[in-house]
Amino acid sequence: MPPSTILGYAARAVGQPLEPFTYEPPQLGEHDVRVSVTHCGVCHTDIHAIDDYYGITTYPFVPGHEIVGYVSAVGREASGLKEGARVGIGWQGRSCMRCEWCLKGEEQLCMDIVQSGTWVPYGGFSSSVIVDSRFAYPLPEAMPSQVAAVLMCAGVTVYSPLRSYAAHPSPKIGIVGVGGLGHLAIQFARVLGYEVTAISSSPEKKEEALAFGADHFIVSDDRTGMRQVLFGFDLLLCTVSGRIDWELLVNTLKKNGRLVLLGFPDVVLNSTDLVAHQLSITGSFIGNRARMREMLSFAQAHGITPAVELMPMSRVNEALQRVRENKARYRIVLVNDTVGVGI
Ligand code: NAP
Ligand code: ZN
Ligand code: ZN
């Protein structure tokens, strides 16, 4: 393989296992940096995209958007980052910087969001990526790379709504799903002063959920346990994308309560409950750049630490399968064992 070639892992078609894939380095734009990937987390969004759940995936598709690595090339206008700097990169690798939302500092809502993903053209299951330098975040020196990687997507995605929607001085929250996002949400929520109930389909996760900081644990299929928390929560953070008993779940919200959707489940809701209890339903997408920087400092200051399983990147298909089967505990981070092969 010529030294200028990048080695990644790509799905060639919908739902297919990833295969080694070599490609020419994309051109470095004025504001861009090239980053040699050392670590990349496996987010469930990668799997949805491999399966083309969003209807926007183009193949060959190289997933991966919880990236840590070292800057290896810097565009002419890319100020603030030097070669050799360690940076983190999340789902968003660029934005138009011109639309109403970018101008308001809500870059995650950019009108050109489909082209803003870090995996355009190719993502972080790879020897290197190119992103706009304004979406490559210098990391706290003492933060281990596998920790930072998970914070870049799972971390900011749960931190952002926890900051935005704490309505009361000591709010009660239900966190639905104890996976990559959920186990971090428990940790952040605890530090932010919430009384935390983890709601999980996996009874065996109880001890770990309590160790992450949950005050209570309920098995979602346990109708008796769920009925005990009717009208119990100010906020529900839903991180699952599978089957949910929506009626039961929504009735655990207090009047005026809010359900925040982070995962992508099929939602079937009874309008009577929503109207009569004055409930709000909100989607929440990653976080803007300011939130990302704030989250990194907050996580470092409060010792927020994802539970990580490290695996070599060459075993990416095994990692994806573990996530599909809900077996990851609680985030798999791929360590690049192809460094030195490509650029
Ligand atoms: P994950 O690690 O796989 O965790 C999801 C959790 O959902 C599982 O651990 C499991 O928790 C629960 N679950 C319930 N039913 C399930 C089913 N049928 N299949 C798999 N899991 C099921 O996923 P993640 O990386 O945390 O991502 C969670 C969701 O958030 C995904 O839909 C992902 O695409 C989305 N996401 C959204 C954003 C955003 O910006 N909004 C950012 C990142 C990810 P229990 O065992 O405790 O039930
Ligand atoms: Zn993600
Ligand atoms: Zn924009």
Coordinates of C-alpha atoms and ligand atoms in Angstrom, one line a residue:
M1 CA 0.0 0.0 0.0
P2 CA 1.5 3.4 -0.9
P3 CA 2.3 5.5 2.2
S4 CA -0.2 8.2 1.1
T5 CA -3.2 5.8 1.4
I6 CA -5.6 5.8 4.4
L7 CA -6.8 2.5 5.8
G8 CA -10.3 2.4 7.2
Y9 CA -13.1 -0.1 7.8
A10 CA -16.1 0.3 5.6
A11 CA -19.6 -1.1 5.1
R12 CA -20.0 -1.7 1.3
A13 CA -23.8 -2.0 1.5
V14 CA -26.7 -1.7 4.0
G15 CA -26.2 -3.7 7.2
Q16 CA -23.0 -5.4 6.0
P17 CA -20.0 -6.2 8.2
L18 CA -17.2 -3.7 7.7
E19 CA -14.2 -4.6 5.5
P20 CA -10.7 -3.1 5.3
F21 CA -11.0 -0.2 2.8
T22 CA -8.1 2.0 1.5
Y23 CA -8.7 5.4 0.0
E24 CA -6.7 8.5 -1.1
P25 CA -6.6 11.2 1.6
P26 CA -9.3 13.8 1.1
Q27 CA -8.0 17.3 0.3
L28 CA -7.3 19.4 3.4
G29 CA -9.5 22.6 3.3
E30 CA -8.3 26.0 4.5
H31 CA -9.8 25.5 8.0
D32 CA -9.2 21.8 8.2
V33 CA -6.9 19.6 10.2
R34 CA -5.9 16.0 9.5
V35 CA -6.0 13.9 12.7
S36 CA -4.3 10.5 13.1
V37 CA -6.8 8.4 15.0
T38 CA -5.6 6.6 18.1
H39 CA -9.0 5.8 19.7
C40 CA -12.6 5.7 18.4
G41 CA -15.7 4.7 20.4
V42 CA -18.5 2.6 19.0
C43 CA -21.7 4.5 19.3
H44 CA -25.1 3.0 18.5
T45 CA -25.5 5.7 15.9
D46 CA -22.8 4.1 13.9
I47 CA -24.9 1.0 13.7
H48 CA -28.1 2.9 12.7
A49 CA -26.0 4.5 10.0
I50 CA -24.5 1.2 8.7
D51 CA -28.1 0.0 8.5
D52 CA -29.1 3.3 6.8
Y53 CA -31.8 3.9 9.4
Y54 CA -31.6 7.6 8.7
G55 CA -31.8 7.2 4.9
I56 CA -28.7 9.3 4.3
T57 CA -25.8 6.8 4.3
T58 CA -23.7 6.5 1.2
Y59 CA -21.5 3.4 0.7
P60 CA -18.7 2.5 1.1
F61 CA -19.4 4.0 4.6
V62 CA -16.7 4.3 7.2
P63 CA -18.4 4.9 10.6
G64 CA -16.8 6.2 13.8
H65 CA -17.3 9.6 15.5
E66 CA -16.0 9.3 19.0
I67 CA -12.4 10.1 18.0
V68 CA -9.2 11.0 19.8
G69 CA -6.0 11.5 17.9
Y70 CA -3.1 13.7 17.0
V71 CA -3.1 16.6 14.5
S72 CA -0.9 15.6 11.6
A73 CA -1.6 18.4 9.1
V74 CA -3.0 21.9 9.5
G75 CA -4.9 24.0 6.8
R76 CA -3.8 27.6 6.0
E77 CA -6.6 29.2 8.0
A78 CA -6.8 26.6 10.8
S79 CA -5.8 28.7 13.7
G80 CA -5.3 27.5 17.3
L81 CA -4.2 23.9 16.6
K82 CA -0.6 22.8 15.9
E83 CA 0.8 19.6 14.5
G84 CA 1.1 17.1 17.3
A85 CA -1.8 18.5 19.4
R86 CA -4.1 15.8 21.0
V87 CA -7.7 16.5 20.1
G88 CA -11.1 15.0 20.4
I89 CA -13.8 15.0 17.7
G90 CA -17.5 14.1 18.0
W91 CA -20.3 13.4 15.5
Q92 CA -20.1 16.9 14.0
G93 CA -16.9 17.6 12.0
R94 CA -17.9 20.9 10.3
S95 CA -20.8 23.2 9.7
C96 CA -21.8 25.9 7.2
M97 CA -21.0 28.7 9.7
R98 CA -23.5 30.9 7.8
C99 CA -27.0 29.7 8.5
E100 CA -29.3 31.1 11.2
W101 CA -28.4 28.3 13.6
C102 CA -24.6 28.5 13.1
L103 CA -24.7 32.2 13.6
K104 CA -26.6 31.7 16.9
G105 CA -23.9 29.2 18.1
E106 CA -26.3 26.2 17.7
E107 CA -24.1 24.5 15.1
Q108 CA -25.7 21.1 15.8
L109 CA -28.8 22.5 14.1
C110 CA -26.9 23.6 11.0
M111 CA -29.2 23.6 7.9
D112 CA -26.4 21.6 6.2
I113 CA -26.3 19.0 8.9
V114 CA -26.2 15.9 6.6
Q115 CA -22.8 17.1 5.2
S116 CA -21.6 18.1 8.7
G117 CA -21.0 14.6 10.0
T118 CA -17.4 13.7 10.9
W119 CA -18.0 10.5 8.8
V120 CA -18.3 12.7 5.6
P121 CA -16.4 11.6 3.6
Y122 CA -15.0 8.9 5.9
G123 CA -15.2 8.5 9.7
G124 CA -13.0 7.5 12.5
F125 CA -12.8 3.7 12.1
S126 CA -9.7 4.7 10.1
S127 CA -6.1 5.7 10.4
S128 CA -7.0 9.4 10.0
V129 CA -9.8 11.8 9.5
I130 CA -10.1 15.4 8.2
V131 CA -12.4 17.8 9.9
D132 CA -12.8 21.6 10.3
S133 CA -10.4 22.6 13.0
R134 CA -13.2 24.5 14.8
F135 CA -14.7 21.0 15.6
A136 CA -11.5 19.5 16.9
Y137 CA -11.3 20.1 20.6
P138 CA -8.0 20.3 22.6
L139 CA -8.3 17.9 25.5
P140 CA -7.5 18.3 29.2
E141 CA -3.9 17.0 29.5
A142 CA -4.7 14.5 32.3
M143 CA -7.8 13.0 30.6
P144 CA -7.1 9.5 29.2
S145 CA -7.8 9.2 25.5
Q146 CA -10.3 6.4 25.9
V147 CA -12.3 8.6 28.4
A148 CA -12.2 11.6 26.1
A149 CA -13.3 9.5 23.1
V150 CA -16.6 8.5 24.7
L151 CA -17.3 12.0 26.0
M152 CA -17.1 13.4 22.4
C153 CA -20.5 11.9 21.5
A154 CA -22.1 10.1 24.4
G155 CA -20.8 12.7 26.9
V156 CA -22.0 15.8 25.2
T157 CA -25.3 14.2 24.1
V158 CA -26.4 13.5 27.7
Y159 CA -24.8 16.6 29.3
S160 CA -26.5 19.1 27.0
P161 CA -30.2 18.3 27.9
L162 CA -29.3 17.8 31.6
R163 CA -28.0 21.4 31.6
S164 CA -30.9 22.7 29.6
Y165 CA -33.9 21.2 31.3
A166 CA -33.3 21.0 35.1
A167 CA -36.5 22.8 36.1
H168 CA -36.3 22.5 39.9
P169 CA -33.6 23.0 42.5
S170 CA -33.5 19.2 43.2
P171 CA -35.1 17.6 40.1
K172 CA -36.0 13.9 39.9
I173 CA -34.9 12.2 36.7
G174 CA -35.5 8.8 35.1
I175 CA -32.8 7.7 32.7
V176 CA -34.1 5.0 30.4
G177 CA -31.5 2.6 29.1
V178 CA -28.2 1.9 30.8
G179 CA -25.9 1.7 27.8
G180 CA -23.1 4.0 26.4
L181 CA -25.2 7.2 26.8
G182 CA -27.2 6.0 29.8
H183 CA -24.3 5.1 32.1
L184 CA -22.8 8.5 31.5
A185 CA -26.1 10.3 31.9
I186 CA -26.4 8.7 35.4
Q187 CA -22.9 10.0 36.3
F188 CA -23.5 13.6 35.0
A189 CA -27.0 13.8 36.5
R190 CA -25.8 12.7 39.9
V191 CA -23.1 15.4 40.0
L192 CA -25.6 18.0 38.7
G193 CA -27.9 17.4 41.7
Y194 CA -30.6 15.2 40.3
E195 CA -32.2 12.3 42.2
V196 CA -31.5 9.6 39.6
T197 CA -33.6 6.5 38.8
A198 CA -32.2 4.2 36.2
I199 CA -34.8 2.4 34.1
S200 CA -33.4 -0.7 32.4
S201 CA -34.5 -3.8 30.5
S202 CA -31.5 -5.6 32.0
P203 CA -31.9 -6.6 35.6
E204 CA -28.2 -7.6 35.8
K205 CA -27.2 -4.0 35.3
K206 CA -28.6 -3.0 38.7
E207 CA -25.3 -3.1 40.8
E208 CA -23.3 -1.2 38.2
A209 CA -26.1 1.4 37.7
L210 CA -26.1 2.1 41.4
A211 CA -22.3 2.3 41.3
F212 CA -22.4 4.9 38.5
G213 CA -24.5 7.0 40.9
A214 CA -28.2 6.0 40.4
D215 CA -30.3 6.3 43.6
H216 CA -32.8 3.8 42.4
F217 CA -33.1 1.1 39.7
I218 CA -36.2 -0.2 38.1
V219 CA -36.6 -2.9 35.5
S220 CA -38.7 -1.5 32.7
D221 CA -40.8 -4.7 32.3
D222 CA -41.6 -4.7 36.0
R223 CA -45.0 -3.1 35.9
T224 CA -45.4 -3.0 39.6
G225 CA -42.1 -1.2 40.1
M226 CA -42.9 1.2 37.3
R227 CA -46.4 2.0 38.9
Q228 CA -44.6 2.9 42.1
V229 CA -43.0 5.9 40.2
L230 CA -46.2 7.2 38.5
F231 CA -46.0 11.0 38.5
G232 CA -42.5 10.7 39.9
F233 CA -40.1 12.4 37.5
D234 CA -39.6 16.0 36.3
L235 CA -37.5 14.7 33.4
L236 CA -37.1 11.5 31.5
L237 CA -34.0 11.0 29.4
C238 CA -34.7 8.2 26.9
T239 CA -31.5 6.7 25.5
V240 CA -33.0 3.5 24.0
S241 CA -34.0 2.8 20.4
G242 CA -35.9 -0.5 21.1
R243 CA -39.4 -1.4 22.2
I244 CA -40.9 0.8 25.0
D245 CA -44.2 0.7 26.9
W246 CA -44.8 4.4 26.1
E247 CA -48.0 4.8 28.1
L248 CA -46.5 3.5 31.3
L249 CA -43.3 5.5 30.7
V250 CA -45.0 8.8 30.0
N251 CA -47.2 8.3 33.1
T252 CA -44.0 8.3 35.3
L253 CA -43.7 12.1 34.5
K254 CA -45.0 14.7 36.8
K255 CA -47.5 17.1 35.4
N256 CA -45.6 19.7 33.3
G257 CA -42.8 17.1 33.0
R258 CA -40.6 16.6 30.0
L259 CA -39.5 13.6 28.0
V260 CA -36.2 14.1 26.1
L261 CA -35.6 11.7 23.3
L262 CA -31.9 10.9 22.6
G263 CA -32.3 7.5 21.0
F264 CA -34.4 6.7 17.9
P265 CA -37.3 4.5 19.0
D266 CA -40.6 4.3 17.2
V267 CA -42.8 6.6 19.3
V268 CA -46.5 5.8 19.9
L269 CA -48.0 8.2 22.4
N270 CA -51.5 8.7 23.8
S271 CA -52.4 12.4 23.3
T272 CA -54.8 12.4 26.3
D273 CA -51.9 11.9 28.7
L274 CA -49.8 14.5 26.9
V275 CA -52.5 17.2 26.9
A276 CA -54.1 16.6 30.3
H277 CA -50.7 16.4 32.1
Q278 CA -49.2 19.3 30.0
L279 CA -46.2 17.2 29.1
S280 CA -43.4 18.2 26.7
I281 CA -41.5 16.0 24.4
T282 CA -38.2 17.2 23.1
G283 CA -35.6 15.8 20.8
S284 CA -32.0 16.6 21.7
F285 CA -29.1 16.3 19.3
I286 CA -25.4 16.1 20.4
G287 CA -24.5 19.6 21.7
N288 CA -23.0 22.8 20.3
R289 CA -19.3 23.7 20.5
A290 CA -19.7 25.8 23.6
R291 CA -21.4 22.9 25.4
M292 CA -18.7 20.5 24.2
R293 CA -16.0 22.6 25.8
E294 CA -18.0 23.1 29.0
M295 CA -18.7 19.4 29.2
L296 CA -15.0 18.5 28.9
S297 CA -14.1 20.8 31.7
F298 CA -17.0 19.6 33.8
A299 CA -16.2 15.9 33.3
Q300 CA -12.5 16.5 34.1
A301 CA -13.4 18.5 37.3
H302 CA -15.9 15.9 38.6
G303 CA -14.1 12.8 37.5
I304 CA -16.8 11.6 35.1
T305 CA -15.4 8.3 33.8
P306 CA -17.0 6.1 31.2
A307 CA -16.7 2.3 31.7
V308 CA -14.7 1.3 28.7
E309 CA -13.8 -2.0 27.0
L310 CA -10.8 -1.5 24.8
M311 CA -10.5 -3.5 21.6
P312 CA -8.2 -3.3 18.6
M313 CA -9.7 -1.6 15.7
S314 CA -9.1 -4.6 13.5
R315 CA -11.8 -6.4 15.6
V316 CA -14.4 -3.8 14.7
N317 CA -17.0 -6.3 13.6
E318 CA -16.9 -8.1 16.9
A319 CA -17.3 -4.8 18.6
L320 CA -20.3 -3.8 16.5
Q321 CA -21.9 -7.2 17.2
R322 CA -21.5 -6.8 20.9
V323 CA -23.2 -3.4 20.8
R324 CA -26.0 -4.8 18.6
E325 CA -26.6 -7.5 21.2
N326 CA -26.6 -5.1 24.1
K327 CA -23.4 -6.8 25.5
A328 CA -21.0 -3.8 25.7
R329 CA -20.2 -2.7 29.2
Y330 CA -20.6 0.1 28.7
R331 CA -18.7 1.5 25.8
I332 CA -16.3 -0.2 23.5
V333 CA -13.4 2.0 22.3
L334 CA -11.4 0.8 19.4
V335 CA -7.6 1.3 19.7
N336 CA -6.0 1.9 16.3
D337 CA -3.7 -1.0 15.6
T338 CA -3.1 0.2 12.1
V339 CA -1.0 3.2 13.1
G340 CA 2.0 3.5 10.8
V341 CA 0.2 1.7 8.0
G342 CA -1.5 4.7 6.5
I343 CA -1.5 8.4 7.3
Ligands
NAP1 P1 -26.1 1.5 23.5 O1 -24.8 1.6 24.2 O2 -26.4 0.3 22.6 O3 -27.3 1.6 24.6 C1 -28.6 1.5 24.4 C2 -29.3 0.9 25.6 O4 -30.7 0.8 25.3 C3 -28.9 -0.5 25.8 O5 -27.8 -0.6 26.6 C4 -30.2 -1.0 26.5 O6 -30.1 -0.6 27.9 C5 -31.3 -0.3 25.9 N1 -32.1 -1.1 25.0 C6 -33.4 -1.3 25.2 N2 -33.9 -2.0 24.1 C7 -32.9 -2.2 23.3 C8 -32.7 -2.9 22.1 N3 -33.8 -3.5 21.5 N4 -31.5 -2.9 21.5 C9 -30.5 -2.3 22.1 N5 -30.5 -1.7 23.2 C10 -31.7 -1.6 23.8 O7 -26.4 2.7 22.6 P2 -25.9 4.2 22.8 O8 -24.6 4.4 22.0 O9 -26.0 4.6 24.2 O10 -27.0 5.1 21.9 C11 -28.3 5.0 22.4 C12 -29.3 5.7 21.4 O11 -28.9 7.1 21.3 C13 -29.1 5.2 20.0 O12 -30.3 5.1 19.3 C14 -28.2 6.2 19.3 O13 -28.3 6.3 17.9 C15 -28.7 7.5 20.0 N6 -27.7 8.6 20.0 C16 -28.3 9.8 19.8 C17 -27.5 10.9 19.9 C18 -28.1 12.3 19.8 O14 -27.5 13.3 19.5 N7 -29.4 12.4 20.2 C19 -26.1 10.8 20.1 C20 -25.6 9.5 20.3 C21 -26.4 8.4 20.2 P3 -30.8 -1.5 29.0 O15 -30.1 -2.9 28.9 O16 -30.5 -0.8 30.3 O17 -32.3 -1.6 28.7
ZN2 ZN -22.7 9.0 18.6
ZN3 ZN -25.1 26.2 9.4

